[in-house]
Amino acid sequence: MNYINWIREKVGHEKIMLNFVSGCLRDKQGKLLLQKRADKNLWGFPGGAIELGESFEEALIREYLEETGLYVKVTSLIGIYSKYEDSYPNGDKAQPISFFFELEYVSGELAAGDEETVELRYFKEDEVPQLVNKQHEDFLADLKQFHGQVLIR
């Protein structure tokens, strides 16, 4: 079931709370994997909505595989992000509550695997392009100062 489509059938474009997971995967040189998103044509950390019945970990593993072609392992929670607003090109509004994790590569070949992904690329931390929204900007800021203690915004 696609939870967002199901709930949108009931509330239309009204602002709702949605739960998301995103993750940071680094290559062997320490560069960050980012996804150029089709909906806004901007970069962000791969991830997506948690479906009913999924855990954070299950959702993130599924989303990463769908969007990047990679199997990943969740290693650490970096932060929880809740006081944000976002809107989408179709008029939907949301307060996204996101859980941002550090990831480890398990297997697979990097490939844009769905219609949500325009491009995938690794970036040095100081060369990250404009990110899709304030929440993803905060993911990056917190990632730079992450030392094992969960950050809450």
PDB file of C-alpha atoms in Angstrom, residues 21-131:
ATOM      1  CA  VAL A  21      13.746   8.230   6.631  1.00  0.00           C
ATOM      2  CA  SER A  22      16.926   9.366   4.920  1.00  0.00           C
ATOM      3  CA  GLY A  23      20.476   8.221   5.117  1.00  0.00           C
ATOM      4  CA  CYS A  24      24.075   9.152   4.512  1.00  0.00           C
ATOM      5  CA  LEU A  25      26.203   6.714   2.559  1.00  0.00           C
ATOM      6  CA  ARG A  26      29.858   7.507   1.900  1.00  0.00           C
ATOM      7  CA  ASP A  27      32.128   6.032  -0.746  1.00  0.00           C
ATOM      8  CA  LYS A  28      35.679   4.837   0.001  1.00  0.00           C
ATOM      9  CA  GLN A  29      36.966   8.416  -0.349  1.00  0.00           C
ATOM     10  CA  GLY A  30      34.409   9.720   2.158  1.00  0.00           C
ATOM     11  CA  LYS A  31      32.192  11.449  -0.405  1.00  0.00           C
ATOM     12  CA  LEU A  32      28.450  11.648   0.262  1.00  0.00           C
ATOM     13  CA  LEU A  33      25.898   9.987  -2.014  1.00  0.00           C
ATOM     14  CA  LEU A  34      23.180  12.413  -3.127  1.00  0.00           C
ATOM     15  CA  GLN A  35      20.126  11.988  -5.309  1.00  0.00           C
ATOM     16  CA  LYS A  36      18.892  14.601  -7.773  1.00  0.00           C
ATOM     17  CA  ARG A  37      15.147  14.467  -7.234  1.00  0.00           C
ATOM     18  CA  ALA A  38      12.714  14.530 -10.123  1.00  0.00           C
ATOM     19  CA  ASP A  39       9.998  16.429  -8.215  1.00  0.00           C
ATOM     20  CA  LYS A  40      12.082  19.561  -7.538  1.00  0.00           C
ATOM     21  CA  ASN A  41      15.163  19.017  -9.720  1.00  0.00           C
ATOM     22  CA  LEU A  42      17.383  19.548  -6.670  1.00  0.00           C
ATOM     23  CA  TRP A  43      19.731  17.323  -4.688  1.00  0.00           C
ATOM     24  CA  GLY A  44      19.023  15.532  -1.422  1.00  0.00           C
ATOM     25  CA  PHE A  45      19.921  12.496   0.617  1.00  0.00           C
ATOM     26  CA  PRO A  46      18.146   9.366  -0.659  1.00  0.00           C
ATOM     27  CA  GLY A  47      15.217   8.162   1.397  1.00  0.00           C
ATOM     28  CA  GLY A  48      11.466   8.353   1.545  1.00  0.00           C
ATOM     29  CA  ALA A  49       8.230   7.756   3.376  1.00  0.00           C
ATOM     30  CA  ILE A  50       7.697   5.002   5.892  1.00  0.00           C
ATOM     31  CA  GLU A  51       4.860   2.735   4.800  1.00  0.00           C
ATOM     32  CA  LEU A  52       2.336   1.325   7.271  1.00  0.00           C
ATOM     33  CA  GLY A  53       3.797  -1.731   9.001  1.00  0.00           C
ATOM     34  CA  GLU A  54       7.441  -0.843   8.284  1.00  0.00           C
ATOM     35  CA  SER A  55      10.174  -0.047  10.762  1.00  0.00           C
ATOM     36  CA  PHE A  56      12.546   2.871  10.165  1.00  0.00           C
ATOM     37  CA  GLU A  57      15.249   0.425   9.149  1.00  0.00           C
ATOM     38  CA  GLU A  58      13.031  -1.550   6.754  1.00  0.00           C
ATOM     39  CA  ALA A  59      11.804   1.651   5.088  1.00  0.00           C
ATOM     40  CA  LEU A  60      15.310   3.031   4.632  1.00  0.00           C
ATOM     41  CA  ILE A  61      16.696  -0.210   3.213  1.00  0.00           C
ATOM     42  CA  ARG A  62      13.731  -0.416   0.787  1.00  0.00           C
ATOM     43  CA  GLU A  63      13.972   3.238  -0.262  1.00  0.00           C
ATOM     44  CA  TYR A  64      17.732   3.054  -0.823  1.00  0.00           C
ATOM     45  CA  LEU A  65      17.379  -0.040  -2.968  1.00  0.00           C
ATOM     46  CA  GLU A  66      14.529   1.503  -5.008  1.00  0.00           C
ATOM     47  CA  GLU A  67      16.292   4.833  -5.545  1.00  0.00           C
ATOM     48  CA  THR A  68      19.957   3.833  -5.817  1.00  0.00           C
ATOM     49  CA  GLY A  69      20.178   0.095  -6.574  1.00  0.00           C
ATOM     50  CA  LEU A  70      22.235  -0.369  -3.399  1.00  0.00           C
ATOM     51  CA  TYR A  71      21.645  -2.579  -0.405  1.00  0.00           C
ATOM     52  CA  VAL A  72      22.655  -0.757   2.767  1.00  0.00           C
ATOM     53  CA  LYS A  73      22.910  -1.439   6.472  1.00  0.00           C
ATOM     54  CA  VAL A  74      21.771   1.131   9.045  1.00  0.00           C
ATOM     55  CA  THR A  75      24.603   1.813  11.505  1.00  0.00           C
ATOM     56  CA  SER A  76      23.685   4.937  13.532  1.00  0.00           C
ATOM     57  CA  LEU A  77      20.883   7.418  14.060  1.00  0.00           C
ATOM     58  CA  ILE A  78      22.278  10.886  13.357  1.00  0.00           C
ATOM     59  CA  GLY A  79      19.206  12.965  14.123  1.00  0.00           C
ATOM     60  CA  ILE A  80      15.456  13.495  14.283  1.00  0.00           C
ATOM     61  CA  TYR A  81      13.973  16.469  12.418  1.00  0.00           C
ATOM     62  CA  SER A  82      10.406  17.590  13.115  1.00  0.00           C
ATOM     63  CA  LYS A  83       9.810  21.361  12.900  1.00  0.00           C
ATOM     64  CA  TYR A  84       9.758  21.815   9.142  1.00  0.00           C
ATOM     65  CA  GLU A  85       7.257  22.504   6.395  1.00  0.00           C
ATOM     66  CA  ASP A  86       7.405  21.412   2.785  1.00  0.00           C
ATOM     67  CA  SER A  87       5.235  21.670  -0.288  1.00  0.00           C
ATOM     68  CA  TYR A  88       5.310  19.685  -3.477  1.00  0.00           C
ATOM     69  CA  PRO A  89       4.738  20.640  -7.131  1.00  0.00           C
ATOM     70  CA  ASN A  90       1.312  18.947  -7.100  1.00  0.00           C
ATOM     71  CA  GLY A  91       0.126  21.226  -4.260  1.00  0.00           C
ATOM     72  CA  ASP A  92       0.522  18.763  -1.363  1.00  0.00           C
ATOM     73  CA  LYS A  93       1.688  20.298   1.918  1.00  0.00           C
ATOM     74  CA  ALA A  94       3.349  18.461   4.777  1.00  0.00           C
ATOM     75  CA  GLN A  95       5.170  18.710   8.049  1.00  0.00           C
ATOM     76  CA  PRO A  96       7.846  16.094   7.379  1.00  0.00           C
ATOM     77  CA  ILE A  97       9.215  14.295  10.403  1.00  0.00           C
ATOM     78  CA  SER A  98      12.480  12.721   9.323  1.00  0.00           C
ATOM     79  CA  PHE A  99      14.907  10.300  10.867  1.00  0.00           C
ATOM     80  CA  PHE A 100      18.418  10.626   9.417  1.00  0.00           C
ATOM     81  CA  PHE A 101      20.802   7.670   9.639  1.00  0.00           C
ATOM     82  CA  GLU A 102      24.397   6.829   8.888  1.00  0.00           C
ATOM     83  CA  LEU A 103      24.625   3.878   6.494  1.00  0.00           C
ATOM     84  CA  GLU A 104      27.101   1.235   5.394  1.00  0.00           C
ATOM     85  CA  TYR A 105      27.279  -0.246   1.892  1.00  0.00           C
ATOM     86  CA  VAL A 106      26.374  -3.951   1.693  1.00  0.00           C
ATOM     87  CA  SER A 107      26.078  -4.768  -2.036  1.00  0.00           C
ATOM     88  CA  GLY A 108      24.674  -3.699  -5.389  1.00  0.00           C
ATOM     89  CA  GLU A 109      25.533  -1.388  -8.264  1.00  0.00           C
ATOM     90  CA  LEU A 110      24.733   2.321  -8.194  1.00  0.00           C
ATOM     91  CA  ALA A 111      21.868   3.008 -10.616  1.00  0.00           C
ATOM     92  CA  ALA A 112      18.910   5.385 -10.623  1.00  0.00           C
ATOM     93  CA  GLY A 113      16.144   2.867 -10.139  1.00  0.00           C
ATOM     94  CA  ASP A 114      12.877   4.785 -10.119  1.00  0.00           C
ATOM     95  CA  GLU A 115      11.032   7.776 -11.539  1.00  0.00           C
ATOM     96  CA  GLU A 116      11.901   9.844  -8.423  1.00  0.00           C
ATOM     97  CA  THR A 117      15.621   9.847  -9.264  1.00  0.00           C
ATOM     98  CA  VAL A 118      17.123  11.970 -12.042  1.00  0.00           C
ATOM     99  CA  GLU A 119      20.761  11.375 -11.116  1.00  0.00           C
ATOM    100  CA  LEU A 120      22.962   9.913  -8.383  1.00  0.00           C
ATOM    101  CA  ARG A 121      26.391  11.258  -7.549  1.00  0.00           C
ATOM    102  CA  TYR A 122      28.973  11.317  -4.755  1.00  0.00           C
ATOM    103  CA  PHE A 123      30.093  14.749  -3.507  1.00  0.00           C
ATOM    104  CA  LYS A 124      32.786  15.992  -1.166  1.00  0.00           C
ATOM    105  CA  GLU A 125      31.179  17.616   1.891  1.00  0.00           C
ATOM    106  CA  ASP A 126      32.413  21.066   0.853  1.00  0.00           C
ATOM    107  CA  GLU A 127      31.160  20.650  -2.741  1.00  0.00           C
ATOM    108  CA  VAL A 128      27.545  19.670  -2.032  1.00  0.00           C
ATOM    109  CA  PRO A 129      25.182  21.555  -4.385  1.00  0.00           C
ATOM    110  CA  GLN A 130      22.006  23.347  -3.303  1.00  0.00           C
ATOM    111  CA  LEU A 131      19.859  20.901  -1.364  1.00  0.00           C
TER     112      LEU A 131
END
